[in-house]
XYZ file of C-alpha atoms in Angstrom:
545
model
C -14.319 47.208 -7.634
C -17.098 47.693 -9.789
C -16.770 45.625 -13.136
C -16.146 47.551 -16.342
C -19.216 45.287 -17.613
C -21.408 47.079 -15.448
C -21.190 50.532 -17.500
C -21.457 48.719 -20.476
C -24.730 47.422 -23.010
C -24.819 43.976 -24.226
C -25.592 45.408 -27.605
C -22.315 47.176 -27.780
C -20.761 43.367 -28.086
C -23.294 42.214 -30.150
C -22.790 41.327 -33.740
C -24.671 42.734 -36.242
C -24.870 39.399 -38.487
C -25.784 37.061 -36.172
C -27.366 38.773 -33.518
C -25.616 37.185 -30.772
C -22.619 38.497 -28.289
C -19.478 37.950 -30.028
C -17.507 34.783 -30.357
C -13.779 35.567 -32.092
C -14.408 39.270 -32.483
C -12.642 41.041 -35.284
C -12.428 44.682 -36.243
C -12.307 45.682 -40.073
C -10.650 48.628 -41.432
C -13.804 50.896 -41.261
C -14.001 50.055 -37.550
C -16.997 47.872 -37.377
C -16.683 44.257 -35.232
C -18.167 41.009 -36.232
C -17.645 37.481 -35.568
C -14.710 35.997 -37.497
C -16.838 33.340 -38.784
C -19.802 35.706 -39.294
C -17.725 38.249 -41.200
C -15.951 35.477 -43.184
C -18.720 33.709 -44.430
C -20.519 36.744 -45.470
C -17.225 37.915 -47.608
C -17.453 34.239 -48.964
C -20.992 34.690 -50.708
C -20.937 38.439 -51.150
C -19.141 40.120 -53.869
C -17.489 42.521 -53.785
C -15.881 42.599 -50.250
C -17.736 45.394 -48.013
C -18.449 45.863 -44.682
C -22.325 44.848 -43.795
C -22.536 47.861 -41.858
C -21.143 50.879 -43.687
C -21.212 48.981 -47.080
C -17.526 50.336 -47.505
C -15.868 48.143 -49.847
C -12.778 46.639 -48.565
C -10.181 45.746 -51.470
C -8.047 43.960 -51.239
C -9.858 41.503 -48.510
C -8.319 42.215 -45.178
C -6.441 39.851 -42.798
C -8.338 39.410 -40.010
C -7.117 39.271 -36.402
C -9.356 38.526 -33.179
C -9.733 41.944 -30.985
C -8.658 40.457 -27.400
C -10.290 43.252 -25.226
C -13.580 42.745 -27.280
C -13.488 39.062 -26.777
C -12.620 39.411 -23.266
C -15.514 41.610 -22.470
C -17.530 39.406 -24.487
C -17.019 36.297 -22.353
C -17.330 38.404 -19.098
C -21.007 39.189 -20.347
C -21.668 35.135 -21.183
C -20.348 34.452 -17.468
C -22.416 37.186 -16.124
C -25.803 36.210 -17.413
C -25.000 32.646 -16.881
C -24.474 33.103 -13.063
C -27.624 35.482 -13.027
C -29.787 32.821 -14.699
C -28.452 30.280 -11.751
C -29.043 32.472 -8.929
C -32.358 33.027 -9.846
C -32.924 29.230 -10.617
C -31.357 28.708 -6.923
C -33.517 31.465 -5.007
C -36.595 30.195 -6.869
C -36.219 26.617 -5.989
C -34.817 27.258 -2.386
C -37.854 29.860 -1.739
C -40.056 27.889 0.933
C -41.647 30.894 2.449
C -45.725 31.018 2.172
C -46.567 32.674 -1.110
C -49.514 35.544 -0.676
C -52.044 36.801 -2.845
C -50.767 40.078 -4.535
C -54.625 41.382 -5.078
C -56.215 40.873 -1.430
C -56.103 44.304 0.070
C -56.903 43.636 3.900
C -55.923 40.317 5.202
C -53.893 38.610 2.533
C -54.715 34.871 1.493
C -52.551 32.336 0.485
C -52.156 32.381 -3.286
C -53.284 29.073 -5.102
C -51.300 30.394 -8.501
C -48.837 32.760 -10.065
C -49.600 33.915 -13.359
C -46.327 34.280 -15.697
C -48.538 36.628 -18.120
C -49.716 38.916 -15.388
C -46.620 38.675 -12.892
C -48.893 38.326 -9.993
C -49.853 35.484 -7.770
C -53.425 34.942 -7.012
C -55.587 33.554 -3.836
C -58.136 30.899 -5.022
C -60.970 34.140 -4.883
C -59.055 36.005 -7.377
C -57.852 33.182 -9.586
C -61.539 33.006 -10.845
C -61.368 35.125 -13.780
C -58.294 33.087 -15.239
C -60.602 30.064 -15.255
C -63.376 32.146 -16.916
C -62.521 34.895 -19.186
C -61.307 33.674 -22.496
C -58.229 35.712 -22.869
C -57.045 35.050 -19.417
C -57.558 31.362 -19.832
C -54.460 31.585 -22.423
C -52.274 32.742 -19.473
C -49.796 30.516 -17.936
C -50.436 29.393 -14.289
C -47.741 27.849 -12.120
C -47.338 26.966 -8.313
C -47.129 30.071 -6.587
C -43.858 31.873 -6.355
C -41.896 34.851 -4.888
C -40.380 37.175 -7.471
C -42.073 36.539 -10.582
C -40.014 39.272 -11.968
C -36.841 36.819 -11.923
C -39.036 34.376 -14.290
C -39.376 36.908 -16.836
C -36.668 37.804 -19.686
C -35.227 41.158 -18.822
C -34.706 41.969 -22.826
C -38.464 40.700 -23.687
C -40.599 40.759 -21.080
C -41.630 37.231 -21.848
C -41.644 34.058 -19.699
C -38.054 32.072 -19.397
C -39.796 28.881 -20.911
C -37.003 27.724 -22.845
C -33.186 26.735 -22.142
C -30.154 27.586 -24.196
C -27.823 24.781 -24.289
C -24.804 26.517 -26.126
C -25.093 29.105 -23.382
C -26.532 27.297 -20.758
C -29.152 29.471 -19.568
C -32.935 30.127 -19.484
C -34.440 32.255 -22.226
C -37.553 33.027 -23.460
C -39.185 32.614 -27.185
C -38.226 36.419 -28.268
C -34.371 35.144 -27.406
C -34.520 32.217 -29.643
C -35.328 34.616 -32.631
C -32.339 36.819 -32.114
C -29.417 36.478 -29.538
C -30.027 32.748 -29.431
C -31.059 31.959 -32.910
C -28.536 29.674 -33.995
C -28.160 28.141 -30.681
C -29.263 24.683 -29.672
C -32.491 25.540 -27.599
C -35.070 22.680 -25.814
C -38.064 23.191 -23.584
C -37.254 24.190 -20.211
C -39.552 21.073 -18.807
C -37.280 18.725 -21.262
C -33.811 20.052 -19.834
C -35.524 20.255 -16.281
C -36.606 16.415 -16.565
C -33.064 15.838 -18.183
C -31.388 17.167 -15.356
C -33.372 16.122 -12.652
C -32.730 12.339 -14.548
C -29.097 12.927 -14.274
C -29.516 14.366 -10.756
C -31.197 11.168 -9.698
C -28.235 9.039 -11.303
C -25.941 11.184 -9.168
C -28.022 10.835 -5.839
C -27.613 6.861 -6.677
C -24.259 6.912 -7.349
C -23.654 8.813 -4.250
C -25.833 6.633 -2.236
C -23.614 3.727 -3.824
C -20.661 5.256 -2.947
C -21.746 5.761 0.463
C -22.851 2.306 1.116
C -19.521 0.859 -0.490
C -17.887 2.993 2.331
C -19.826 1.754 5.076
C -19.343 -1.669 3.974
C -15.598 -1.000 3.803
C -15.840 0.543 7.373
C -17.418 -3.087 8.103
C -14.748 -4.587 6.467
C -12.208 -2.927 8.046
C -13.205 -3.142 11.639
C -13.820 -6.889 10.769
C -10.366 -6.909 9.535
C -9.297 -5.098 12.809
C -11.064 -7.450 14.897
C -9.550 -10.462 13.115
C -6.247 -8.652 13.597
C -6.648 -8.400 17.244
C -7.537 -12.102 17.351
C -4.464 -13.200 15.416
C -2.443 -10.798 17.973
C -4.328 -12.538 21.003
C -3.429 -15.878 19.692
C 0.321 -14.535 18.645
C 0.898 -13.385 22.197
C -0.497 -16.822 23.827
C 1.518 -18.830 21.509
C 4.677 -16.340 22.797
C 3.591 -16.682 26.240
C 3.598 -20.480 26.401
C 7.060 -20.805 23.947
C 8.988 -18.450 26.205
C 7.638 -19.713 29.152
C 8.717 -23.301 28.028
C 12.222 -21.825 27.081
C 12.385 -20.019 30.192
C 11.413 -23.293 32.174
C 14.187 -25.299 30.560
C 16.507 -22.762 31.502
C 15.660 -22.423 34.845
C 15.677 -26.621 34.578
C 18.991 -26.601 33.327
C 20.152 -24.196 35.783
C 18.496 -26.053 38.721
C 20.534 -29.400 37.578
C 23.686 -27.505 37.136
C 23.813 -26.101 40.373
C 23.000 -29.233 41.842
C 25.570 -31.066 39.662
C 27.780 -28.604 41.149
C 27.022 -28.753 44.808
C 26.840 -32.681 44.788
C 30.528 -32.810 43.024
C 31.186 -30.318 45.840
C 30.020 -32.686 48.454
C 31.946 -35.657 46.726
C 35.098 -33.237 47.219
C 34.465 -32.398 50.751
C 33.939 -36.061 51.685
C 37.253 -37.018 50.483
C 38.684 -33.999 52.022
C 37.572 -35.516 55.202
C 38.903 -38.783 54.689
C 42.173 -37.536 53.864
C 42.137 -34.918 56.836
C 41.083 -38.163 59.691
C 43.929 -40.437 57.636
C 46.559 -37.422 58.615
C 45.459 -36.529 61.854
C 45.619 -40.546 62.648
C 49.229 -40.302 61.328
C 50.040 -37.372 63.171
C 48.840 -38.975 66.364
C 51.189 -41.836 65.586
C 53.970 -39.709 64.610
C 53.414 -37.972 67.880
C 53.644 -40.790 70.028
C 56.601 -41.891 68.295
C 58.704 -38.704 68.813
C 57.755 -38.632 72.614
C 59.343 -41.705 72.980
C 62.212 -40.982 70.758
C 62.868 -37.859 73.013
C 62.599 -40.085 76.088
C 65.187 -42.385 74.903
C 67.596 -39.611 73.640
C 67.648 -38.326 77.206
C 68.501 -41.949 78.979
C 72.164 -42.086 79.893
C 71.989 -45.928 80.963
C 73.596 -47.534 77.775
C 71.828 -50.817 78.713
C 68.653 -49.281 78.868
C 69.058 -47.275 75.669
C 69.942 -50.423 73.724
C 67.436 -52.816 75.129
C 64.808 -50.093 74.054
C 66.028 -49.184 70.721
C 64.844 -52.319 69.025
C 61.064 -50.980 69.898
C 61.823 -48.230 67.656
C 62.950 -49.838 64.971
C 59.545 -50.377 63.246
C 59.121 -47.295 60.733
C 56.745 -44.417 61.297
C 54.105 -43.878 58.787
C 55.421 -42.719 55.632
C 52.660 -42.274 53.284
C 53.615 -39.964 50.495
C 50.930 -37.135 50.605
C 53.102 -34.853 48.157
C 50.713 -35.379 45.100
C 47.778 -35.866 47.194
C 45.269 -33.135 46.529
C 41.540 -32.145 46.664
C 40.839 -30.473 43.374
C 37.693 -29.368 41.815
C 37.611 -29.380 38.351
C 34.236 -27.533 36.782
C 35.773 -27.376 33.202
C 33.389 -27.559 30.620
C 30.613 -28.013 33.258
C 28.781 -24.684 32.383
C 29.842 -25.513 28.529
C 27.801 -28.619 28.320
C 24.856 -27.209 29.940
C 25.009 -24.132 27.511
C 25.086 -26.726 24.787
C 22.252 -28.528 25.998
C 20.327 -25.133 26.321
C 20.979 -24.710 22.567
C 19.717 -27.847 21.604
C 16.845 -27.408 23.349
C 16.623 -24.106 21.582
C 17.087 -25.229 18.432
C 14.580 -27.601 18.738
C 12.375 -25.032 19.731
C 13.115 -22.603 16.765
C 12.842 -25.469 14.065
C 9.446 -26.392 15.518
C 8.552 -22.621 15.217
C 9.868 -22.422 11.736
C 7.858 -25.496 10.993
C 4.877 -23.425 12.092
C 5.621 -20.550 10.629
C 6.110 -22.242 7.261
C 2.957 -23.904 7.562
C 0.959 -20.855 7.972
C 2.630 -18.889 4.982
C 2.014 -22.038 3.148
C -1.453 -21.288 3.271
C -1.021 -18.277 0.772
C 0.234 -20.576 -1.966
C -0.509 -19.022 -5.500
C -0.409 -20.628 -8.893
C 2.209 -19.133 -10.534
C 3.033 -19.321 -14.444
C 5.980 -17.694 -16.080
C 5.212 -14.789 -18.185
C 6.523 -15.532 -22.001
C 6.213 -11.862 -22.793
C 8.755 -10.884 -20.263
C 11.268 -13.516 -20.544
C 14.709 -12.678 -22.318
C 15.544 -14.069 -25.717
C 18.150 -16.131 -24.014
C 15.793 -17.823 -21.608
C 13.473 -21.091 -22.911
C 9.954 -21.672 -21.187
C 8.255 -24.798 -20.673
C 4.794 -25.183 -22.590
C 2.910 -25.277 -19.155
C 4.920 -21.831 -18.009
C 6.448 -23.706 -15.225
C 9.904 -24.169 -16.044
C 12.859 -21.880 -17.042
C 16.415 -22.700 -18.129
C 19.207 -20.996 -20.264
C 18.907 -21.377 -23.725
C 21.959 -22.487 -26.076
C 21.272 -19.678 -28.434
C 19.475 -16.334 -28.500
C 15.748 -16.862 -29.674
C 14.527 -13.954 -32.246
C 11.141 -12.618 -30.323
C 9.176 -9.623 -30.496
C 10.607 -6.791 -28.416
C 8.118 -5.270 -26.002
C 8.224 -3.160 -23.177
C 7.800 -5.925 -20.767
C 10.906 -8.305 -21.936
C 13.779 -8.206 -20.404
C 16.681 -7.137 -23.167
C 20.011 -7.923 -21.726
C 19.618 -9.795 -18.285
C 18.167 -13.567 -18.487
C 15.274 -13.098 -16.366
C 11.647 -13.722 -16.521
C 8.483 -12.662 -14.232
C 5.353 -14.574 -13.394
C 1.995 -13.632 -15.299
C 0.280 -12.368 -12.052
C 0.917 -9.353 -10.263
C 0.055 -8.570 -6.896
C -1.046 -5.235 -5.175
C -2.498 -6.271 -1.805
C -2.788 -9.331 0.755
C -0.108 -12.189 0.865
C 1.103 -14.624 -1.216
C 3.509 -17.608 -1.450
C 5.277 -20.110 -4.134
C 8.012 -22.376 -4.193
C 10.858 -22.863 -6.581
C 12.646 -26.105 -7.069
C 16.294 -25.103 -7.421
C 17.835 -28.486 -6.981
C 21.590 -28.764 -7.393
C 22.344 -25.460 -9.331
C 25.212 -23.602 -8.731
C 23.505 -19.993 -9.576
C 20.145 -18.839 -9.411
C 18.009 -15.699 -8.463
C 14.792 -15.855 -6.961
C 12.299 -13.236 -5.675
C 9.991 -10.718 -6.071
C 10.257 -7.404 -8.356
C 8.339 -4.147 -8.991
C 5.988 -3.681 -11.903
C 7.645 -0.561 -12.828
C 11.666 -2.017 -12.710
C 13.872 -1.209 -15.469
C 13.975 -4.335 -18.121
C 16.395 -3.115 -20.687
C 20.128 -3.128 -20.308
C 21.998 -3.941 -16.948
C 20.357 -4.424 -14.083
C 21.395 -4.095 -10.562
C 19.125 -5.893 -8.002
C 18.210 -4.286 -5.197
C 15.139 -2.642 -3.142
C 15.790 0.571 -4.133
C 15.679 -0.529 -8.142
C 12.377 -2.507 -6.972
C 13.798 -6.128 -6.453
C 13.538 -8.193 -3.333
C 15.684 -11.255 -4.079
C 18.590 -13.754 -2.897
C 20.794 -15.888 -5.202
C 23.539 -18.256 -5.240
C 26.787 -18.062 -6.906
C 29.859 -20.738 -6.989
C 27.363 -23.728 -5.602
C 27.811 -22.331 -2.150
C 27.913 -18.212 -1.991
C 24.264 -17.449 -0.939
C 23.569 -13.311 -0.484
C 20.300 -11.501 0.182
C 20.451 -8.499 -2.498
C 19.640 -6.018 0.117
C 21.962 -3.165 -1.304
C 24.342 -3.930 -0.317
C 24.302 -7.590 -0.093
C 24.221 -9.596 2.868
C 26.260 -12.915 3.017
C 24.238 -15.705 4.266
C 25.236 -18.637 6.346
C 22.921 -21.282 5.896
C 23.275 -24.865 7.532
C 22.152 -26.558 4.650
C 22.122 -26.211 0.620
C 18.203 -25.614 -0.223
C 16.978 -27.895 -2.837
C 13.303 -26.014 -2.768
C 13.005 -22.084 -1.777
C 9.963 -20.701 -0.783
C 9.061 -17.062 -0.969
C 6.412 -15.614 0.883
C 5.264 -11.513 0.597
C 2.779 -9.694 3.195
C 2.226 -6.705 0.945
C 0.416 -4.281 3.614
C 3.434 -5.278 6.268
C 6.030 -4.876 4.168
C 7.711 -8.351 4.227
C 9.822 -10.238 2.002
C 10.656 -14.065 3.360
C 12.747 -16.809 1.861
C 12.436 -20.546 3.309
C 14.602 -23.548 2.757
C 11.457 -26.080 2.411
C 12.895 -29.283 2.904
C 14.765 -27.769 6.239
C 12.036 -26.157 7.512
C 14.685 -23.401 7.816
C 14.713 -19.552 7.349
C 16.754 -18.112 4.755
C 16.317 -14.380 4.845
C 13.504 -11.603 5.613
C 13.446 -8.487 3.908
C 11.329 -6.293 6.378
C 9.744 -2.255 6.394
C 9.522 -2.642 2.374
C 7.765 0.472 0.994
C 5.739 -1.588 -2.029
C 4.420 0.418 -4.796
C 2.104 -0.864 -7.547
C 2.071 -4.571 -8.362
C 4.701 -7.390 -7.457
C 5.520 -10.043 -9.430
C 7.431 -13.151 -8.590
C 11.088 -13.171 -10.035
C 13.218 -15.519 -11.803
C 16.883 -15.879 -13.285
C 18.152 -19.373 -13.747
C 21.650 -18.040 -14.762
C 23.797 -19.590 -17.762
C 24.688 -23.254 -17.931
C 28.444 -22.795 -16.641
C 29.672 -25.325 -18.824
C 26.806 -27.862 -18.223
C 27.275 -27.716 -14.112
C 24.382 -25.215 -14.290
C 22.173 -26.329 -17.117
C 19.283 -27.238 -14.735
C 15.968 -25.416 -14.980
C 14.385 -23.343 -12.151
C 10.994 -25.200 -11.658
C 8.056 -23.614 -9.793
C 6.617 -26.232 -7.789
C 3.082 -27.009 -6.341
C 3.220 -26.239 -2.640
C 2.707 -29.129 -0.425
C 1.873 -27.976 3.095
C 4.177 -29.475 5.576
C 2.544 -32.242 7.954
């Protein structure tokens, strides 16, 4: 739809006082319109209060209100003029076609210059009068361009050789004496050079950003390569470890089967001995039975009595009732599995020691931040120890300080990469250690959980260890940690805790969603009648040998 601006003249929206397009236009009772600032200033310096157009005296002085309709139309005129000027500038600068002489009648030669006064482009031959005739010498010549009329002011038919910084548009000299009189005007060349210099800076910035991104691509590719190397090394180590474990299992299984088989052979040999002995006894008994049967059938009294003494020796009378060939394998598998468990435990301990060595390579120097420490806590001068105080201190309150919970954070936060630190917990009966998000709540009661920005473990009652995973997880530890190691892999979303002296894994939070900086977190807990008065100590990391 055609804009209303197309059918209206700019003169209808021009203030008669400043001769510029209205700014905050107001209407006076007589119906004439002015800029609010212009008419207000006019009435302040002139008495009586009258209309500058019709001289109608206005008594009392009217209250002025901006005419929103005229204001909107004036704004549209300004925007339209600015867009038109920019469009002309783009068309002129983007023209790459060859400009021909406007004077040549037959074969048009290539133009050498364009005259802004004549609004004509000339070849070398037809340009000659501008170098010779005194009146023409004053004309402004420029490199040949198409559409010379676009370089002329439509209102005054003069070259656009100035720039209005107020309205951000090209103007002629006459414009500065009328519509743009109170505006900030600079030579077109000055604005061009300034804009071109800024454009050069912008181009330099763009090139810098391109270079930075190329370096980042290179860095990412290098990271991928290193990650691939790490993955290959990890795979190789994993294959080696599992092959070793599989070999251990197979060896234990072979030994178990050999043991069972050997034991079975011993039972079979024993059984063969029993069977041979029994068969011999059976043969003897059968022989004796035949003699008894034969004697029992004789009717010769003399022969019977004479033969009877030869049967007096007792036949084999060994008691075979309790004799058994019994195979007992109770405990055999258990003992074999126990041996495997011992082998696995040794391998697990070995791997944990290697893992702890690796994470200790990311050790950082942690110093406690006194600005975050609860007034209930006392920090050492070097910022390496924290304990519960005898009385609450008077400290300046600030957004970083814990107000109710007796906690403290490390000074330095981490928003990328990996870091590791160790805390001496000693024989304390209660403590909390971990990491916390910078945005955590520090006022009032605090519930530790990943949802609330905490990844921590604690000790209660001297033996109850829990990972505060929300809900908490009860931990079963083989030994009581004296020194706790905390490792964070920001990109991998991992927080792991270690018993440093035992080289044992305590607990790991995995798949964590970290946002912003993470800070080391400490809570020594209350003294518990002196049983828990020892401080938590941030200790220097000594890599395991």
